[in-house]
C-alpha positions as a Python dict, from the first residue, in 0.01 Angstrom:
ca = {
    (1, 'M'): (0, 0, 0),
    (2, 'K'): (-221, -75, -299),
    (3, 'R'): (-257, 73, -645),
    (4, 'I'): (-604, 161, -777),
    (5, 'P'): (-702, 311, -1112),
    (6, 'E'): (-934, 585, -983),
    (7, 'L'): (-1044, 795, -678),
    (8, 'S'): (-1373, 624, -601),
    (9, 'L'): (-1238, 458, -287),
    (10, 'F'): (-1123, 799, -156),
    (11, 'F'): (-1477, 931, -115),
    (12, 'L'): (-1588, 612, 58),
    (13, 'V'): (-1308, 641, 312),
    (14, 'V'): (-1384, 1010, 371),
    (15, 'G'): (-1730, 916, 492),
    (16, 'A'): (-1591, 637, 705),
    (17, 'L'): (-1329, 856, 871),
    (18, 'A'): (-1585, 1121, 963),
    (19, 'G'): (-1752, 865, 1187),
    (20, 'P'): (-1539, 605, 1365),
    (21, 'L'): (-1214, 804, 1370),
    (22, 'G'): (-1378, 1108, 1533),
    (23, 'C'): (-1320, 985, 1888),
    (24, 'G'): (-1088, 1089, 2170),
    (25, 'D'): (-1117, 1462, 2236),
    (26, 'A'): (-1423, 1488, 2013),
    (27, 'L'): (-1615, 1238, 2224),
    (28, 'A'): (-1512, 1421, 2537),
    (29, 'A'): (-1636, 1747, 2386),
    (30, 'S'): (-1985, 1605, 2351),
    (31, 'S'): (-1998, 1560, 2725),
    (32, 'T'): (-1887, 1915, 2803),
    (33, 'P'): (-2147, 2085, 3025),
    (34, 'S'): (-2323, 2386, 2882),
    (35, 'I'): (-2222, 2723, 3017),
    (36, 'S'): (-2495, 2924, 3181),
    (37, 'T'): (-2528, 3300, 3149),
    (38, 'A'): (-2442, 3544, 3424),
    (39, 'G'): (-2707, 3624, 3680),
    (40, 'S'): (-3079, 3563, 3684),
    (41, 'A'): (-3198, 3923, 3659),
    (42, 'A'): (-3321, 4060, 3329),
    (43, 'V'): (-3017, 4206, 3156),
    (44, 'P'): (-3060, 4384, 2820),
    (45, 'V'): (-2764, 4292, 2603),
    (46, 'F'): (-2830, 4488, 2285),
    (47, 'R'): (-2721, 4360, 1947),
    (48, 'G'): (-2642, 4570, 1642),
    (49, 'R'): (-2590, 4898, 1823),
    (50, 'S'): (-2586, 5217, 1620),
    (51, 'L'): (-2227, 5333, 1648),
    (52, 'S'): (-2251, 5655, 1446),
    (53, 'S'): (-2066, 5970, 1549),
    (54, 'G'): (-2387, 6133, 1663),
    (55, 'K'): (-2442, 6353, 1358),
    (56, 'G'): (-2685, 6107, 1207),
    (57, 'N'): (-2878, 6041, 1525),
    (58, 'S'): (-3211, 6219, 1529),
    (59, 'V'): (-3291, 6434, 1830),
    (60, 'P'): (-3603, 6310, 2014),
    (61, 'A'): (-3901, 6537, 1950),
    (62, 'G'): (-4071, 6496, 2287),
    (63, 'D'): (-3961, 6486, 2646),
    (64, 'V'): (-3692, 6232, 2737),
    (65, 'T'): (-3741, 6056, 3069),
    (66, 'M'): (-3476, 5864, 3263),
    (67, 'P'): (-3572, 5523, 3114),
    (68, 'D'): (-3564, 5676, 2766),
    (69, 'A'): (-3220, 5822, 2831),
    (70, 'V'): (-3083, 5489, 2954),
    (71, 'D'): (-3222, 5308, 2649),
    (72, 'M'): (-3073, 5564, 2411),
    (73, 'A'): (-2732, 5537, 2578),
    (74, 'L'): (-2732, 5157, 2561),
    (75, 'R'): (-2820, 5165, 2193),
    (76, 'H'): (-2611, 5456, 2067),
    (77, 'N'): (-2314, 5517, 2295),
    (78, 'P'): (-2001, 5421, 2096),
    (79, 'S'): (-1805, 5303, 2400),
    (80, 'L'): (-2029, 4998, 2432),
    (81, 'G'): (-1955, 4896, 2073),
    (82, 'S'): (-1605, 4777, 2157),
    (83, 'Q'): (-1738, 4551, 2432),
    (84, 'E'): (-1998, 4401, 2201),
    (85, 'A'): (-1742, 4355, 1924),
    (86, 'Q'): (-1514, 4175, 2169),
    (87, 'G'): (-1800, 3945, 2264),
    (88, 'Q'): (-1872, 3866, 1899),
    (89, 'S'): (-1503, 3804, 1837),
    (90, 'S'): (-1486, 3557, 2127),
    (91, 'E'): (-1791, 3374, 1996),
    (92, 'E'): (-1625, 3331, 1657),
    (93, 'A'): (-1309, 3208, 1834),
    (94, 'R'): (-1521, 2945, 2009),
    (95, 'K'): (-1657, 2827, 1675),
    (96, 'S'): (-1305, 2818, 1536),
    (97, 'A'): (-1187, 2602, 1827),
    (98, 'R'): (-1483, 2370, 1774),
    (99, 'G'): (-1378, 2320, 1412),
    (100, 'A'): (-1050, 2164, 1526),
    (101, 'F'): (-1238, 1847, 1628),
    (102, 'G'): (-1329, 1767, 1267),
    (103, 'P'): (-1114, 1610, 996),
    (104, 'K'): (-877, 1814, 781),
    (105, 'L'): (-871, 1784, 403),
    (106, 'G'): (-568, 1901, 206),
    (107, 'T'): (-444, 1870, -150),
    (108, 'T'): (-115, 1935, -331),
    (109, 'Y'): (-25, 1955, -699),
    (110, 'S'): (340, 1954, -807),
    (111, 'V'): (550, 1921, -1119),
    (112, 'S'): (915, 1816, -1147),
    (113, 'K'): (1158, 1732, -1426),
    (114, 'Q'): (1448, 1490, -1391),
    (115, 'E'): (1729, 1398, -1629),
    (116, 'R'): (1926, 1080, -1582),
    (117, 'K'): (2233, 973, -1782),
    (118, 'T'): (2352, 617, -1743),
    (119, 'E'): (2586, 389, -1937),
    (120, 'P'): (2466, 179, -2099),
    (121, 'A'): (2136, 352, -2174),
    (122, 'T'): (1839, 244, -1961),
    (123, 'P'): (1518, 119, -2115),
    (124, 'S'): (1258, 386, -2191),
    (125, 'T'): (1023, 244, -1929),
    (126, 'T'): (1267, 319, -1648),
    (127, 'R'): (1394, 655, -1769),
    (128, 'P'): (1242, 980, -1632),
    (129, 'A'): (950, 1122, -1826),
    (130, 'A'): (1063, 1359, -2096),
    (131, 'N'): (794, 1618, -2012),
    (132, 'G'): (844, 1593, -1636),
    (133, 'T'): (637, 1429, -1364),
    (134, 'Y'): (304, 1575, -1247),
    (135, 'T'): (176, 1473, -907),
    (136, 'W'): (-160, 1537, -738),
    (137, 'A'): (-212, 1424, -378),
    (138, 'V'): (-516, 1446, -151),
    (139, 'E'): (-505, 1366, 221),
    (140, 'I'): (-766, 1365, 492),
    (141, 'S'): (-662, 1341, 857),
    (142, 'Q'): (-859, 1312, 1177),
    (143, 'P'): (-725, 1388, 1527),
    (144, 'V'): (-789, 1086, 1748),
    (145, 'F'): (-617, 1185, 2071),
    (146, 'Q'): (-427, 1509, 2135),
    (147, 'G'): (-374, 1477, 2509),
    (148, 'F'): (-704, 1661, 2573),
    (149, 'Q'): (-555, 1973, 2412),
    (150, 'L'): (-839, 2017, 2162),
    (151, 'L'): (-1098, 1978, 2437),
    (152, 'A'): (-920, 2223, 2669),
    (153, 'T'): (-879, 2474, 2386),
    (154, 'Y'): (-1247, 2458, 2298),
    (155, 'Q'): (-1361, 2483, 2660),
    (156, 'K'): (-1128, 2777, 2719),
    (157, 'A'): (-1268, 2956, 2412),
    (158, 'A'): (-1624, 2883, 2524),
    (159, 'L'): (-1552, 3016, 2873),
    (160, 'Q'): (-1392, 3329, 2727),
    (161, 'A'): (-1694, 3388, 2503),
    (162, 'D'): (-1924, 3350, 2803),
    (163, 'S'): (-1707, 3583, 3009),
    (164, 'D'): (-1713, 3846, 2736),
    (165, 'K'): (-2092, 3830, 2728),
    (166, 'A'): (-2089, 3907, 3099),
    (167, 'S'): (-1844, 4189, 3024),
    (168, 'V'): (-2102, 4343, 2791),
    (169, 'R'): (-2359, 4325, 3072),
    (170, 'N'): (-2112, 4483, 3311),
    (171, 'A'): (-2044, 4768, 3067),
    (172, 'E'): (-2418, 4824, 3023),
    (173, 'L'): (-2467, 4838, 3399),
    (174, 'T'): (-2188, 5094, 3429),
    (175, 'M'): (-2336, 5298, 3146),
    (176, 'T'): (-2677, 5287, 3314),
    (177, 'E'): (-2529, 5421, 3635),
    (178, 'N'): (-2342, 5698, 3450),
    (179, 'V'): (-2653, 5808, 3262),
    (180, 'Q'): (-2869, 5806, 3572),
    (181, 'T'): (-2608, 5998, 3771),
    (182, 'Q'): (-2582, 6269, 3505),
    (183, 'F'): (-2959, 6276, 3465),
    (184, 'L'): (-2998, 6331, 3839),
    (185, 'N'): (-2723, 6594, 3836),
    (186, 'Y'): (-2912, 6776, 3564),
    (187, 'L'): (-3234, 6761, 3767),
    (188, 'R'): (-3044, 6873, 4078),
    (189, 'Y'): (-2899, 7181, 3907),
    (190, 'D'): (-3226, 7257, 3729),
    (191, 'E'): (-3415, 7245, 4058),
    (192, 'S'): (-3143, 7448, 4229),
    (193, 'A'): (-3163, 7708, 3952),
    (194, 'R'): (-3539, 7744, 4004),
    (195, 'S'): (-3487, 7773, 4378),
    (196, 'Q'): (-3213, 8031, 4329),
    (197, 'R'): (-3436, 8237, 4100),
    (198, 'K'): (-3700, 8244, 4371),
    (199, 'A'): (-3435, 8351, 4620),
    (200, 'L'): (-3324, 8625, 4380),
    (201, 'D'): (-3684, 8738, 4346),
    (202, 'R'): (-3714, 8759, 4724),
    (203, 'L'): (-3394, 8960, 4753),
    (204, 'Q'): (-3500, 9193, 4474),
    (205, 'D'): (-3834, 9248, 4648),
    (206, 'Q'): (-3649, 9318, 4971),
    (207, 'L'): (-3425, 9565, 4787),
    (208, 'R'): (-3730, 9748, 4653),
    (209, 'I'): (-3889, 9762, 4998),
    (210, 'T'): (-3565, 9878, 5160),
    (211, 'T'): (-3515, 10141, 4890),
    (212, 'A'): (-3869, 10270, 4942),
    (213, 'F'): (-3814, 10294, 5317),
    (214, 'Y'): (-3482, 10471, 5257),
    (215, 'N'): (-3645, 10721, 5023),
    (216, 'V'): (-3891, 10827, 5293),
    (217, 'G'): (-3620, 10834, 5556),
    (218, 'L'): (-3729, 10525, 5749),
    (219, 'R'): (-3413, 10318, 5679),
    (220, 'P'): (-3046, 10406, 5655),
    (221, 'R'): (-2839, 10382, 5336),
    (222, 'L'): (-2658, 10082, 5486),
    (223, 'D'): (-2969, 9865, 5457),
    (224, 'V'): (-2994, 9945, 5087),
    (225, 'L'): (-2629, 9862, 5031),
    (226, 'Q'): (-2664, 9531, 5216),
    (227, 'A'): (-2969, 9438, 5007),
    (228, 'E'): (-2783, 9527, 4685),
    (229, 'V'): (-2484, 9314, 4783),
    (230, 'D'): (-2709, 9014, 4854),
    (231, 'V'): (-2883, 9059, 4518),
    (232, 'R'): (-2547, 9057, 4335),
    (233, 'Q'): (-2432, 8749, 4525),
    (234, 'A'): (-2755, 8570, 4438),
    (235, 'E'): (-2712, 8661, 4070),
    (236, 'N'): (-2355, 8526, 4077),
    (237, 'T'): (-2470, 8202, 4240),
    (238, 'L'): (-2746, 8164, 3980),
    (239, 'I'): (-2494, 8202, 3698),
    (240, 'Q'): (-2276, 7927, 3847),
    (241, 'I'): (-2569, 7691, 3896),
    (242, 'E'): (-2695, 7745, 3541),
    (243, 'N'): (-2345, 7679, 3406),
    (244, 'S'): (-2325, 7353, 3605),
    (245, 'R'): (-2666, 7257, 3471),
    (246, 'D'): (-2563, 7323, 3110),
    (247, 'T'): (-2237, 7131, 3160),
    (248, 'S'): (-2427, 6835, 3300),
    (249, 'L'): (-2666, 6857, 3005),
    (250, 'A'): (-2377, 6845, 2758),
    (251, 'K'): (-2230, 6542, 2935),
    (252, 'L'): (-2567, 6370, 2932),
    (253, 'N'): (-2603, 6431, 2559),
    (254, 'T'): (-2259, 6276, 2505),
    (255, 'L'): (-2353, 5965, 2702),
    (256, 'L'): (-2662, 5928, 2482),
    (257, 'G'): (-2444, 5928, 2170),
    (258, 'M'): (-2567, 6274, 2069),
    (259, 'P'): (-2375, 6597, 2000),
    (260, 'A'): (-2305, 6804, 2311),
    (261, 'T'): (-2505, 7090, 2157),
    (262, 'A'): (-2819, 6881, 2097),
    (263, 'K'): (-3139, 7044, 2223),
    (264, 'I'): (-3300, 6759, 2417),
    (265, 'K'): (-3579, 6813, 2666),
    (266, 'F'): (-3519, 6598, 2971),
    (267, 'K'): (-3807, 6549, 3208),
    (268, 'G'): (-3807, 6409, 3560),
    (269, 'T'): (-3858, 6481, 3925),
    (270, 'L'): (-3652, 6418, 4237),
    (271, 'A'): (-3918, 6198, 4393),
    (272, 'H'): (-3855, 5983, 4697),
    (273, 'V'): (-3896, 5609, 4637),
    (274, 'P'): (-3855, 5394, 4951),
    (275, 'F'): (-3590, 5122, 4946),
    (276, 'T'): (-3687, 4838, 5177),
    (277, 'R'): (-3429, 4564, 5114),
    (278, 'S'): (-3209, 4447, 5397),
    (279, 'L'): (-2832, 4405, 5382),
    (280, 'E'): (-2867, 4027, 5355),
    (281, 'Q'): (-3104, 4057, 5061),
    (282, 'C'): (-2872, 4300, 4884),
    (283, 'L'): (-2571, 4073, 4936),
    (284, 'E'): (-2760, 3767, 4812),
    (285, 'A'): (-2864, 3953, 4496),
    (286, 'A'): (-2511, 4082, 4436),
    (287, 'Y'): (-2344, 3742, 4473),
    (288, 'R'): (-2602, 3593, 4237),
    (289, 'Q'): (-2623, 3862, 3971),
    (290, 'R'): (-2306, 4072, 3950),
    (291, 'P'): (-2133, 4020, 3613),
    (292, 'D'): (-1785, 4089, 3751),
    (293, 'L'): (-1819, 3800, 3998),
    (294, 'Y'): (-1932, 3578, 3713),
    (295, 'M'): (-1632, 3693, 3508),
    (296, 'A'): (-1397, 3622, 3799),
    (297, 'A'): (-1529, 3268, 3830),
    (298, 'R'): (-1482, 3217, 3457),
    (299, 'S'): (-1126, 3352, 3484),
    (300, 'V'): (-1043, 3075, 3731),
    (301, 'E'): (-1186, 2815, 3493),
    (302, 'I'): (-1002, 2965, 3196),
    (303, 'A'): (-674, 2948, 3389),
    (304, 'G'): (-751, 2582, 3464),
    (305, 'K'): (-806, 2510, 3096),
    (306, 'S'): (-477, 2683, 3012),
    (307, 'Q'): (-304, 2449, 3255),
    (308, 'Q'): (-476, 2154, 3091),
    (309, 'Q'): (-344, 2272, 2753),
    (310, 'V'): (8, 2266, 2894),
    (311, 'Q'): (-45, 1922, 3046),
    (312, 'S'): (-142, 1782, 2706),
    (313, 'A'): (230, 1769, 2623),
    (314, 'Y'): (262, 1477, 2869),
    (315, 'Y'): (58, 1256, 2634),
    (316, 'P'): (117, 1121, 2283),
    (317, 'Q'): (-53, 1284, 1985),
    (318, 'V'): (-246, 1030, 1774),
    (319, 'E'): (-386, 1105, 1428),
    (320, 'A'): (-551, 888, 1162),
    (321, 'Y'): (-507, 966, 794),
    (322, 'Y'): (-599, 858, 443),
    (323, 'N'): (-435, 985, 125),
    (324, 'I'): (-436, 929, -249),
    (325, 'T'): (-151, 1020, -482),
    (326, 'Q'): (-167, 1023, -864),
    (327, 'N'): (131, 1065, -1097),
    (328, 'G'): (148, 1130, -1471),
    (329, 'N'): (365, 1289, -1736),
    (330, 'S'): (107, 1551, -1845),
    (331, 'L'): (-103, 1823, -1686),
    (332, 'D'): (-407, 1596, -1675),
    (333, 'L'): (-197, 1317, -1514),
    (334, 'Q'): (-224, 1092, -1819),
    (335, 'N'): (43, 864, -1970),
    (336, 'R'): (174, 998, -2298),
    (337, 'G'): (481, 891, -2492),
    (338, 'D'): (720, 601, -2455),
    (339, 'R'): (897, 753, -2155),
    (340, 'G'): (589, 828, -1946),
    (341, 'S'): (398, 655, -1673),
    (342, 'R'): (76, 692, -1478),
    (343, 'S'): (4, 561, -1131),
    (344, 'A'): (-241, 602, -844),
    (345, 'V'): (-162, 504, -486),
    (346, 'W'): (-381, 520, -176),
    (347, 'E'): (-275, 479, 181),
    (348, 'V'): (-460, 462, 511),
    (349, 'G'): (-302, 451, 854),
    (350, 'A'): (-236, 620, 1185),
    (351, 'R'): (60, 801, 1329),
    (352, 'A'): (156, 887, 1685),
    (353, 'T'): (415, 1131, 1813),
    (354, 'W'): (531, 1167, 2170),
    (355, 'D'): (794, 1398, 2314),
    (356, 'A'): (911, 1172, 2592),
    (357, 'F'): (1173, 1405, 2741),
    (358, 'Q'): (1215, 1783, 2715),
    (359, 'W'): (1443, 1868, 3008),
    (360, 'G'): (1154, 1974, 3231),
    (361, 'T'): (1001, 2222, 2986),
    (362, 'T'): (651, 2082, 3018),
    (363, 'Y'): (685, 2017, 3391),
    (364, 'Y'): (777, 2372, 3482),
    (365, 'A'): (525, 2517, 3238),
    (366, 'D'): (264, 2307, 3417),
    (367, 'K'): (378, 2448, 3751),
    (368, 'E'): (361, 2802, 3613),
    (369, 'A'): (7, 2751, 3490),
    (370, 'G'): (-88, 2602, 3826),
    (371, 'W'): (29, 2911, 4012),
    (372, 'L'): (-174, 3127, 3774),
    (373, 'V'): (-481, 2924, 3869),
    (374, 'T'): (-404, 2993, 4236),
    (375, 'K'): (-364, 3363, 4159),
    (376, 'M'): (-705, 3377, 3992),
    (377, 'R'): (-866, 3204, 4288),
    (378, 'Y'): (-720, 3458, 4529),
    (379, 'A'): (-838, 3740, 4301),
    (380, 'E'): (-1188, 3592, 4300),
    (381, 'E'): (-1198, 3575, 4681),
    (382, 'D'): (-1069, 3931, 4707),
    (383, 'L'): (-1343, 4049, 4470),
    (384, 'K'): (-1607, 3879, 4683),
    (385, 'L'): (-1482, 4068, 4988),
    (386, 'S'): (-1486, 4393, 4791),
    (387, 'V'): (-1842, 4326, 4680),
    (388, 'G'): (-1950, 4286, 5042),
    (389, 'Y'): (-1796, 4623, 5131),
    (390, 'D'): (-1943, 4784, 4819),
    (391, 'I'): (-2295, 4670, 4904),
    (392, 'K'): (-2261, 4777, 5269),
    (393, 'S'): (-2132, 5125, 5180),
    (394, 'R'): (-2399, 5177, 4911),
    (395, 'L'): (-2675, 5074, 5149),
    (396, 'L'): (-2544, 5310, 5416),
    (397, 'A'): (-2541, 5591, 5159),
    (398, 'V'): (-2906, 5520, 5075),
    (399, 'Q'): (-3004, 5520, 5441),
    (400, 'E'): (-2806, 5836, 5513),
    (401, 'A'): (-2963, 6028, 5223),
    (402, 'E'): (-3309, 5912, 5329),
    (403, 'K'): (-3254, 6049, 5679),
    (404, 'R'): (-3120, 6374, 5537),
    (405, 'I'): (-3436, 6418, 5331),
    (406, 'A'): (-3653, 6406, 5643),
    (407, 'V'): (-3429, 6656, 5823),
    (408, 'A'): (-3408, 6885, 5518),
    (409, 'E'): (-3785, 6890, 5471),
    (410, 'K'): (-3825, 7000, 5832),
    (411, 'G'): (-3555, 7260, 5777),
    (412, 'V'): (-3732, 7405, 5473),
    (413, 'E'): (-4056, 7426, 5668),
    (414, 'Q'): (-3893, 7608, 5957),
    (415, 'S'): (-3685, 7837, 5733),
    (416, 'T'): (-3994, 7936, 5537),
    (417, 'E'): (-4177, 8024, 5854),
    (418, 'A'): (-3876, 8219, 5988),
    (419, 'Y'): (-3849, 8417, 5663),
    (420, 'N'): (-4217, 8508, 5667),
    (421, 'V'): (-4189, 8624, 6030),
    (422, 'A'): (-3876, 8829, 5961),
    (423, 'L'): (-4034, 8990, 5655),
    (424, 'A'): (-4351, 9077, 5846),
    (425, 'R'): (-4152, 9225, 6134),
    (426, 'Y'): (-3948, 9433, 5892),
    (427, 'Q'): (-4257, 9566, 5719),
    (428, 'E'): (-4401, 9657, 6060),
    (429, 'Q'): (-4079, 9844, 6141),
    (430, 'V'): (-3998, 9619, 6438),
    (431, 'G'): (-3737, 9404, 6261),
    (432, 'T'): (-3411, 9478, 6084),
    (433, 'N'): (-3306, 9439, 5723),
    (434, 'F'): (-3031, 9202, 5835),
    (435, 'D'): (-3292, 8968, 5987),
    (436, 'V'): (-3477, 8947, 5655),
    (437, 'L'): (-3161, 8889, 5451),
    (438, 'D'): (-3035, 8629, 5695),
    (439, 'A'): (-3370, 8446, 5696),
    (440, 'S'): (-3380, 8453, 5315),
    (441, 'S'): (-3026, 8313, 5296),
    (442, 'K'): (-3112, 8033, 5536),
    (443, 'L'): (-3427, 7952, 5340),
    (444, 'T'): (-3226, 7929, 5018),
    (445, 'L'): (-2969, 7708, 5190),
    (446, 'A'): (-3243, 7482, 5332),
    (447, 'Q'): (-3403, 7442, 4987),
    (448, 'A'): (-3066, 7362, 4832),
    (449, 'T'): (-2999, 7109, 5108),
    (450, 'L'): (-3331, 6938, 5041),
    (451, 'T'): (-3267, 6927, 4668),
    (452, 'G'): (-2920, 6782, 4727),
    (453, 'A'): (-3051, 6521, 4969),
    (454, 'K'): (-3315, 6405, 4719),
    (455, 'A'): (-3063, 6388, 4437),
    (456, 'D'): (-2809, 6209, 4658),
    (457, 'Y'): (-3072, 5956, 4761),
    (458, 'L'): (-3166, 5870, 4402),
    (459, 'T'): (-2799, 5860, 4302),
    (460, 'A'): (-2725, 5620, 4588),
    (461, 'L'): (-3027, 5416, 4480),
    (462, 'A'): (-2892, 5391, 4125),
    (463, 'Q'): (-2552, 5288, 4259),
    (464, 'I'): (-2681, 5014, 4486),
    (465, 'Y'): (-2891, 4865, 4206),
    (466, 'V'): (-2583, 4850, 3986),
    (467, 'A'): (-2381, 4709, 4278),
    (468, 'M'): (-2637, 4427, 4298),
    (469, 'G'): (-2613, 4368, 3921),
    (470, 'E'): (-2971, 4477, 3854),
    (471, 'F'): (-3105, 4696, 3576),
    (472, 'H'): (-3346, 4964, 3697),
    (473, 'P'): (-3372, 5220, 3417),
    (474, 'D'): (-3661, 5390, 3597),
    (475, 'L'): (-3566, 5466, 3958),
    (476, 'M'): (-3914, 5603, 4026),
    (477, 'R'): (-4071, 5259, 3997),
    (478, 'R'): (-4061, 5041, 4307),
}
């Protein structure tokens, strides 16, 4: 310990400690491998989303296509804001953990007053200062070795930040699927409504023809009643379809971060886009690109780092320090009066602490963390199996809907021809009214089946792309 008159040496030692004493965990941190991002496919992780309530969002003036709808949802849907905020929070936590590698600088200022009565009286130079003692201390400390705790903490925070970024991608994929599904539902109901209106027109025409025949005595009243019943049923079905369409429209507006009552013009067609990938290609893409698999792998690593944090208690904690303390009998630490004093002391050294025995606390905590690592590994393997099933079932759904489209197209063609024949026979007075109504009903059913098959195919296509971890905002592009 050595007395010095001023703080000049303090600043010299601060610079020295920032270099040679920054070893141990800090050196190990420099060799930490960088963490790659999830997947190799282009994944739009938006920053600075607009998280308004929807009242301030302007309604698009023109037609909104499926890619436009997906982009609007990713930018304005409030549910994605929490995921992005979590990712930003984890990134700041990583930076905070990184700061623990550097030195710490602290300062204290205190004042105390002491009275001492002795017989005989002590000299003034040894008696306590009349105005009290003022002390100012500054200390800088640098962790040298913390049993790899600092390194494990930083790596765990970095892994968590990386996992949360993948979580944002996963949420965006899910949102893309939801928007596309609702968009296709809207197109399905809109197309079904047009088809039902045509069916209603056919039935109304048939009612007029049947009524005309009845008026001239060529058809019985029963034919008119049957035609009227079919017209009312068609009107009821049209009302239900239009209500489903409007409900789907409201849900789609909500996904886009807009009010449910917003008047948005959505434009699209239920076109057939061939899907040519094999099961092996789909599985390879899923295992490489799915964010949830990436998150599962990071969860295993995070559990490993948590175990390493526990294991740090097996090792001693070493810290280097340097401090300066000044004392005086006035606020500015100067020596005033015959009972005062002024001193400055600096100290440099190192200290180590080691809990050598804790009745198995660290040992069993280490075992607990180890079992958590095993749990995460099992969960990761289970997820991989689930991904395989998911891809297989989605691919089968695509193939099934594609086959249904071919069958439904043939059915529409045959039903149209059957309706035309039945109508011609009825007009020639060689067919019955029931034949016409039955043919019209089958034609309507065939058209609805075709519309449903096309919508189911595109919905299955959207689902398999998401299952592979790929963004395809426009399903119509190959």
